[in-house]
Amino acid sequence: MYTVAVINQKGGVGKTVTTVNLAAALKHKGHDPLVVDYDSQMNATDWLMGREATEDDATIFDSLAAWDGENADERTFANIFRSSDTVGIDFIPSDRRMAAASFDAVIGRSAVFPQQFRSRIQEFRTAEVQRNSSSPKNHDYCVIDCPPSLGRSIATALAGADGIIVPIHADRFSMRGVSQLQETIKQIRKVHNDSLRILGLLPNDLDLRSGMVSDMQEKFENIYSDILFDTFIPWRSKINEVATHGKNIMEYEGASDAASRYLDLAHEVVERSRVATAA
Ligand SMILES: Nc1ncnc2c1ncn2[C@@H]1O[C@H](COP(=O)(O)OP(=O)(O)OP(=O)(O)O)[C@@H](O)[C@H]1O
Ligand SMILES: [Mg+2]
C-alpha cells in the first residue's frame, strides 16, 4: 500500500477535493484506495459518511490514542475502517479531537505520536497482505486528507506517508508557502521518515480565463518543473457540486472535464509512486 498525504498549510486550496476525487479516480481505474481523514474539520468524513463523526464512531484519533492501551487491537485501521455508502470508497473518519491542542491535552505524549501513525499504517499493510495473500491488491493506496497547518499533527501524518501531494493556488503567496513546506519536509525526513518524497504539486482551482494564472503557471513551471504534476485542475462548478452533495465524481459527472482531470492525476500518481517504490 502506497500512502500519500495531501497537504498544504494554506486553507481552502483543495486538499479535501483532491483527496476524495483522487480516491474516486483510483477506484475507477481498478485500484482500492483507503481515505484517512486527518483533519478535525471532518470535511472528508462528512463527504464520505454524509455526516460528521460522533462519540459512537471509531475514528483515527481513537486508533492513535489507543495505540499501546488495553483496546489497542480493537482500534487497528483494519478494525475501524468503514465503507462509504454514497461514494463507494473505504475510509477512516476523523473527529474534533484531531485538533492540535487536543492532541497534546488528551495524549500528553506527543513526542511519540508520529511513530504511532507510522506503526498503525505498517500494521494495516501487514494485516491486509496476510488476509489477502492470494490477492495483495486490496487497499493499494492510502490517501490522507490533512488539515491546513504545518504543526505537529502534520508531522504525525507525514511520518506515516510515502509521498506528498500539494494542491496549490496559482498566486504569489502560495508560491512562497512551497519553500516553507519543503523546509518542513526536510525536517520530517531527518527526524521521522527518510523515505518521504514530494510526489507532486497540483495547481488547483485555476481560472483559465485569467492572464495572471498563465503567468503564474509559467513561473511554477520554471521553479518547480521537477515536482509539478503535468495535470492541473481548473475551477469547475462540477467539483464544487460533488463536494457539496457528497458524491463520487466518476459516477456523478464521469463524462466531465473535471472527472477526466482526476483520472489523469490518478495515472500520474500511480506512475510516480511506482518509480518512487522501485527507487
Ligand atoms: N477546482 C475547483 N473547482 C471548483 N471548486 C473548487 C475547486 N477546488 C476546490 N474547490 C472548492 O473550494 C473549497 C475549498 O476546497 P477544499 O475544502 O478541498 O479545500 P481544503 O484545502 O481542503 O480546505 P481546508 O484547508 O479548510 O481543509 C470547497 O468549497 C471546494 O468545493
Ligand atoms: Mg480540507
Short mmCIF file of C-alpha atoms and ligand atoms in Angstrom, two decimals:
data_model
loop_
_atom_site.label_atom_id
_atom_site.label_comp_id
_atom_site.label_asym_id
_atom_site.label_seq_id
_atom_site.Cartn_x
_atom_site.Cartn_y
_atom_site.Cartn_z
CA MET A 1 0.00 0.00 0.00
CA TYR A 2 1.40 3.35 -1.06
CA THR A 3 0.46 6.13 1.35
CA VAL A 4 0.09 9.67 0.08
CA ALA A 5 -0.65 12.72 2.25
CA VAL A 6 -2.44 15.69 0.70
CA ILE A 7 -1.03 18.74 2.43
CA ASN A 8 -0.77 22.49 2.28
CA GLN A 9 -0.63 24.79 5.29
CA LYS A 10 -2.92 27.22 3.47
CA GLY A 11 -6.63 26.69 3.97
CA GLY A 12 -9.12 26.20 1.16
CA VAL A 13 -6.65 25.26 -1.59
CA GLY A 14 -8.41 21.98 -2.40
CA LYS A 15 -6.85 19.34 -0.14
CA THR A 16 -10.17 17.67 0.58
CA VAL A 17 -11.47 17.74 -3.01
CA THR A 18 -8.12 16.38 -4.21
CA THR A 19 -8.17 13.58 -1.62
CA VAL A 20 -11.68 12.34 -2.34
CA ASN A 21 -11.70 12.87 -6.12
CA LEU A 22 -8.28 11.26 -6.50
CA ALA A 23 -9.52 8.29 -4.47
CA ALA A 24 -12.65 8.10 -6.69
CA ALA A 25 -10.45 8.17 -9.81
CA LEU A 26 -8.12 5.49 -8.43
CA LYS A 27 -11.14 3.33 -7.64
CA HIS A 28 -12.49 3.90 -11.15
CA LYS A 29 -9.18 2.67 -12.55
CA GLY A 30 -9.46 -0.59 -10.61
CA HIS A 31 -7.44 0.33 -7.52
CA ASP A 32 -8.68 0.04 -3.97
CA PRO A 33 -7.97 3.27 -2.08
CA LEU A 34 -8.43 3.93 1.62
CA VAL A 35 -9.06 7.57 2.57
CA VAL A 36 -7.88 8.68 6.01
CA ASP A 37 -9.42 11.90 7.28
CA TYR A 38 -6.73 13.52 9.41
CA ASP A 39 -8.45 16.87 9.79
CA SER A 40 -10.52 17.86 12.83
CA GLN A 41 -12.81 19.82 10.47
CA MET A 42 -14.08 16.40 9.26
CA ASN A 43 -14.81 17.59 5.72
CA ALA A 44 -13.81 14.30 4.09
CA THR A 45 -15.73 12.38 6.79
CA ASP A 46 -18.82 14.46 6.10
CA TRP A 47 -18.45 13.89 2.35
CA LEU A 48 -17.99 10.12 2.64
CA MET A 49 -20.29 9.41 5.59
CA GLY A 50 -22.94 12.06 4.96
CA ARG A 51 -22.46 13.44 8.48
CA GLU A 52 -19.77 14.32 10.98
CA ALA A 53 -18.43 11.70 13.36
CA THR A 54 -19.98 11.37 16.83
CA GLU A 55 -18.68 9.80 20.02
CA ASP A 56 -20.05 6.45 18.85
CA ASP A 57 -17.82 6.35 15.75
CA ALA A 58 -14.33 4.90 15.99
CA THR A 59 -12.02 7.48 14.43
CA ILE A 60 -8.39 7.98 13.53
CA PHE A 61 -7.97 9.71 16.88
CA ASP A 62 -9.24 6.65 18.76
CA SER A 63 -6.84 4.48 16.81
CA LEU A 64 -3.81 6.63 17.58
CA ALA A 65 -4.76 7.28 21.19
CA ALA A 66 -5.32 3.57 21.84
CA TRP A 67 -2.00 2.62 20.32
CA ASP A 68 -0.49 0.94 23.38
CA GLY A 69 -3.56 0.82 25.62
CA GLU A 70 -5.87 -2.05 26.60
CA ASN A 71 -8.04 -1.83 23.49
CA ALA A 72 -5.19 -1.33 21.01
CA ASP A 73 -6.27 -4.34 18.95
CA GLU A 74 -9.88 -3.15 18.64
CA ARG A 75 -8.72 0.14 17.19
CA THR A 76 -6.45 -1.04 14.39
CA PHE A 77 -7.13 0.53 10.99
CA ALA A 78 -8.30 -2.88 9.80
CA ASN A 79 -10.95 -2.86 12.55
CA ILE A 80 -12.18 0.69 12.27
CA PHE A 81 -12.27 1.49 8.55
CA ARG A 82 -15.72 1.67 7.01
CA SER A 83 -17.15 1.88 3.54
CA SER A 84 -18.90 4.97 2.18
CA ASP A 85 -22.46 4.07 1.11
CA THR A 86 -22.66 7.07 -1.18
CA VAL A 87 -19.17 7.33 -2.65
CA GLY A 88 -18.14 3.67 -2.53
CA ILE A 89 -14.72 4.29 -1.01
CA ASP A 90 -13.31 2.89 2.23
CA PHE A 91 -12.30 5.47 4.80
CA ILE A 92 -11.33 6.18 8.37
CA PRO A 93 -13.28 9.09 9.89
CA SER A 94 -11.76 11.97 11.81
CA ASP A 95 -13.16 13.76 14.83
CA ARG A 96 -12.83 17.09 16.58
CA ARG A 97 -10.11 15.84 18.88
CA MET A 98 -7.68 15.72 15.95
CA ALA A 99 -7.16 19.47 16.51
CA ALA A 100 -3.56 20.01 17.59
CA ALA A 101 -4.49 21.38 21.02
CA SER A 102 -6.50 18.29 21.90
CA PHE A 103 -3.69 16.12 20.67
CA ASP A 104 -1.40 17.44 23.36
CA ALA A 105 -4.05 17.70 26.05
CA VAL A 106 -5.52 14.25 25.58
CA ILE A 107 -2.44 12.31 24.66
CA GLY A 108 0.08 14.24 26.70
CA ARG A 109 2.96 12.50 24.97
CA SER A 110 3.07 13.99 21.51
CA ALA A 111 6.74 13.23 21.03
CA VAL A 112 5.97 9.60 20.26
CA PHE A 113 2.86 10.28 18.19
CA PRO A 114 4.44 10.19 14.73
CA GLN A 115 5.70 6.71 15.44
CA GLN A 116 2.18 5.60 16.32
CA PHE A 117 0.68 6.59 13.00
CA ARG A 118 3.55 5.01 11.12
CA SER A 119 3.11 1.83 13.12
CA ARG A 120 -0.66 1.75 12.53
CA ILE A 121 -0.08 2.06 8.78
CA GLN A 122 2.53 -0.69 8.80
CA GLU A 123 0.32 -2.95 10.92
CA PHE A 124 -2.56 -2.38 8.46
CA ARG A 125 -0.33 -3.20 5.49
CA THR A 126 0.78 -6.45 7.10
CA ALA A 127 -2.76 -7.45 8.14
CA GLU A 128 -4.05 -6.86 4.60
CA VAL A 129 -1.29 -8.82 2.93
CA GLN A 130 -1.91 -11.74 5.31
CA ARG A 131 -5.66 -11.61 4.81
CA ASN A 132 -5.40 -11.36 1.02
CA SER A 133 -2.30 -13.39 0.35
CA SER A 134 -3.81 -14.57 -2.94
CA SER A 135 -4.79 -11.01 -3.94
CA PRO A 136 -2.46 -8.46 -2.38
CA LYS A 137 -4.09 -5.62 -4.35
CA ASN A 138 -6.59 -4.80 -1.61
CA HIS A 139 -6.10 -1.20 -0.39
CA ASP A 140 -3.18 -0.47 -2.61
CA TYR A 141 -3.37 3.30 -1.96
CA CYS A 142 -4.00 5.25 1.21
CA VAL A 143 -4.82 8.94 0.71
CA ILE A 144 -4.66 11.19 3.78
CA ASP A 145 -6.62 14.45 3.92
CA CYS A 146 -4.57 16.77 6.14
CA PRO A 147 -5.56 19.94 8.00
CA PRO A 148 -4.35 23.40 6.90
CA SER A 149 -1.27 23.57 9.12
CA LEU A 150 2.35 22.58 9.33
CA GLY A 151 2.09 21.79 13.02
CA ARG A 152 2.70 18.66 14.98
CA SER A 153 -0.31 16.77 13.69
CA ILE A 154 1.06 17.15 10.17
CA ALA A 155 4.38 15.76 11.33
CA THR A 156 2.46 12.75 12.56
CA ALA A 157 0.68 12.19 9.27
CA LEU A 158 3.87 12.66 7.27
CA ALA A 159 5.77 10.21 9.44
CA GLY A 160 3.45 7.53 8.08
CA ALA A 161 3.37 8.69 4.45
CA ASP A 162 5.46 7.66 1.46
CA GLY A 163 4.58 10.62 -0.73
CA ILE A 164 3.01 14.05 -0.62
CA ILE A 165 0.64 15.82 -2.97
CA VAL A 166 0.42 19.59 -2.62
CA PRO A 167 -2.66 21.23 -4.15
CA ILE A 168 -1.78 24.84 -4.74
CA HIS A 169 -3.37 28.03 -6.00
CA ALA A 170 -1.56 29.96 -8.71
CA ASP A 171 -0.71 33.06 -6.71
CA ARG A 172 2.33 34.65 -5.16
CA PHE A 173 1.55 33.74 -1.55
CA SER A 174 1.03 30.10 -2.42
CA MET A 175 4.37 30.06 -4.14
CA ARG A 176 6.06 31.39 -1.01
CA GLY A 177 4.32 28.70 1.00
CA VAL A 178 6.01 25.96 -1.02
CA SER A 179 9.50 26.74 0.27
CA GLN A 180 8.21 26.72 3.86
CA LEU A 181 6.65 23.37 3.15
CA GLN A 182 9.84 21.98 1.63
CA GLU A 183 11.69 23.01 4.79
CA THR A 184 9.17 21.13 6.97
CA ILE A 185 9.51 18.06 4.78
CA LYS A 186 13.29 18.20 5.13
CA GLN A 187 12.90 18.18 8.93
CA ILE A 188 10.43 15.29 8.89
CA ARG A 189 12.76 13.29 6.69
CA LYS A 190 15.61 13.88 9.07
CA VAL A 191 13.72 13.03 12.25
CA HIS A 192 10.93 10.57 11.39
CA ASN A 193 10.82 9.27 7.85
CA ASP A 194 13.72 9.47 5.45
CA SER A 195 11.76 7.86 2.61
CA LEU A 196 9.22 10.70 2.38
CA ARG A 197 9.03 12.25 -1.12
CA ILE A 198 7.07 15.05 -2.75
CA LEU A 199 5.03 13.22 -5.37
CA GLY A 200 3.87 16.43 -6.97
CA LEU A 201 2.49 19.95 -6.81
CA LEU A 202 -1.03 20.16 -8.19
CA PRO A 203 -2.16 23.59 -9.40
CA ASN A 204 -5.84 23.71 -8.45
CA ASP A 205 -8.84 25.96 -8.84
CA LEU A 206 -7.33 27.81 -11.80
CA ASP A 207 -9.40 30.40 -13.57
CA LEU A 208 -8.23 29.67 -17.08
CA ARG A 209 -9.64 32.94 -18.40
CA SER A 210 -7.27 34.98 -16.26
CA GLY A 211 -3.97 36.07 -17.85
CA MET A 212 -2.42 36.16 -14.38
CA VAL A 213 -2.95 32.44 -13.99
CA SER A 214 -0.92 31.60 -17.09
CA ASP A 215 1.88 33.91 -15.86
CA MET A 216 1.92 32.14 -12.51
CA GLN A 217 1.78 28.74 -14.14
CA GLU A 218 4.82 29.64 -16.20
CA LYS A 219 6.62 30.69 -13.01
CA PHE A 220 5.67 27.42 -11.34
CA GLU A 221 6.99 25.50 -14.32
CA ASN A 222 10.30 27.38 -14.19
CA ILE A 223 10.87 26.93 -10.49
CA TYR A 224 9.23 23.60 -9.72
CA SER A 225 9.44 21.73 -13.02
CA ASP A 226 10.87 18.68 -11.24
CA ILE A 227 7.89 18.27 -8.89
CA LEU A 228 4.96 19.79 -10.77
CA PHE A 229 2.32 17.31 -12.00
CA ASP A 230 1.55 17.58 -15.72
CA THR A 231 -2.10 17.59 -14.67
CA PHE A 232 -3.68 20.72 -13.27
CA ILE A 233 -7.26 21.27 -12.13
CA PRO A 234 -9.15 24.33 -13.34
CA TRP A 235 -12.05 25.87 -11.44
CA ARG A 236 -15.05 23.71 -12.35
CA SER A 237 -18.54 24.01 -10.88
CA LYS A 238 -18.85 20.19 -11.00
CA ILE A 239 -16.02 19.92 -8.48
CA ASN A 240 -17.86 22.13 -6.06
CA GLU A 241 -21.08 20.22 -6.69
CA VAL A 242 -19.71 16.77 -5.92
CA ALA A 243 -18.13 18.11 -2.72
CA THR A 244 -21.33 19.84 -1.68
CA HIS A 245 -23.60 16.89 -2.43
CA GLY A 246 -21.21 14.21 -1.15
CA LYS A 247 -20.96 12.40 -4.50
CA ASN A 248 -18.42 10.30 -6.38
CA ILE A 249 -17.24 12.43 -9.31
CA MET A 250 -16.76 9.39 -11.55
CA GLU A 251 -20.38 8.31 -11.08
CA TYR A 252 -21.96 11.74 -10.87
CA GLU A 253 -20.06 13.51 -13.65
CA GLY A 254 -17.97 10.79 -15.28
CA ALA A 255 -18.03 12.42 -18.72
CA SER A 256 -16.95 15.84 -17.46
CA ASP A 257 -13.64 17.59 -17.97
CA ALA A 258 -13.25 17.63 -14.17
CA ALA A 259 -13.53 13.82 -13.96
CA SER A 260 -11.01 13.30 -16.77
CA ARG A 261 -8.53 15.63 -14.99
CA TYR A 262 -8.72 13.45 -11.88
CA LEU A 263 -8.20 10.32 -13.99
CA ASP A 264 -5.07 11.99 -15.41
CA LEU A 265 -3.94 12.81 -11.89
CA ALA A 266 -4.57 9.22 -10.75
CA HIS A 267 -2.48 7.99 -13.69
CA GLU A 268 0.40 10.27 -12.72
CA VAL A 269 0.13 9.30 -9.05
CA VAL A 270 0.32 5.61 -9.96
CA GLU A 271 3.31 6.19 -12.28
CA ARG A 272 5.21 8.35 -9.80
CA SER A 273 4.51 6.09 -6.85
CA ARG A 274 5.80 3.11 -8.86
CA VAL A 275 9.00 4.94 -9.69
CA ALA A 276 9.39 6.03 -6.04
CA THR A 277 8.80 2.50 -4.77
CA ALA A 278 11.24 1.00 -7.26
CA ALA A 279 13.97 3.54 -6.40
N1 LIG B 1 -11.01 23.07 -8.87
C1 LIG B 1 -12.06 23.52 -8.17
N2 LIG B 1 -13.17 23.96 -8.79
C2 LIG B 1 -14.24 24.41 -8.10
N3 LIG B 1 -14.29 24.44 -6.76
C3 LIG B 1 -13.22 24.01 -6.07
C4 LIG B 1 -12.06 23.53 -6.73
N4 LIG B 1 -11.15 23.17 -5.78
C5 LIG B 1 -11.73 23.40 -4.59
N5 LIG B 1 -12.96 23.91 -4.75
C6 LIG B 1 -13.89 24.35 -3.70
O1 LIG B 1 -13.16 25.20 -2.84
C7 LIG B 1 -13.50 24.97 -1.47
C8 LIG B 1 -12.25 24.55 -0.71
O2 LIG B 1 -11.82 23.27 -1.15
P1 LIG B 1 -11.34 22.19 -0.09
O3 LIG B 1 -12.30 22.09 1.04
O4 LIG B 1 -10.99 20.95 -0.82
O5 LIG B 1 -10.01 22.91 0.43
P2 LIG B 1 -9.08 22.45 1.63
O6 LIG B 1 -7.68 22.79 1.27
O7 LIG B 1 -9.35 21.05 1.99
O8 LIG B 1 -9.60 23.39 2.81
P3 LIG B 1 -9.14 23.29 4.36
O9 LIG B 1 -7.77 23.86 4.41
O10 LIG B 1 -10.15 24.11 5.10
O11 LIG B 1 -9.18 21.84 4.74
C9 LIG B 1 -14.59 23.90 -1.49
O12 LIG B 1 -15.83 24.54 -1.46
C10 LIG B 1 -14.38 23.20 -2.82
O13 LIG B 1 -15.58 22.64 -3.32
MG MG B 2 -9.91 20.18 3.82
#
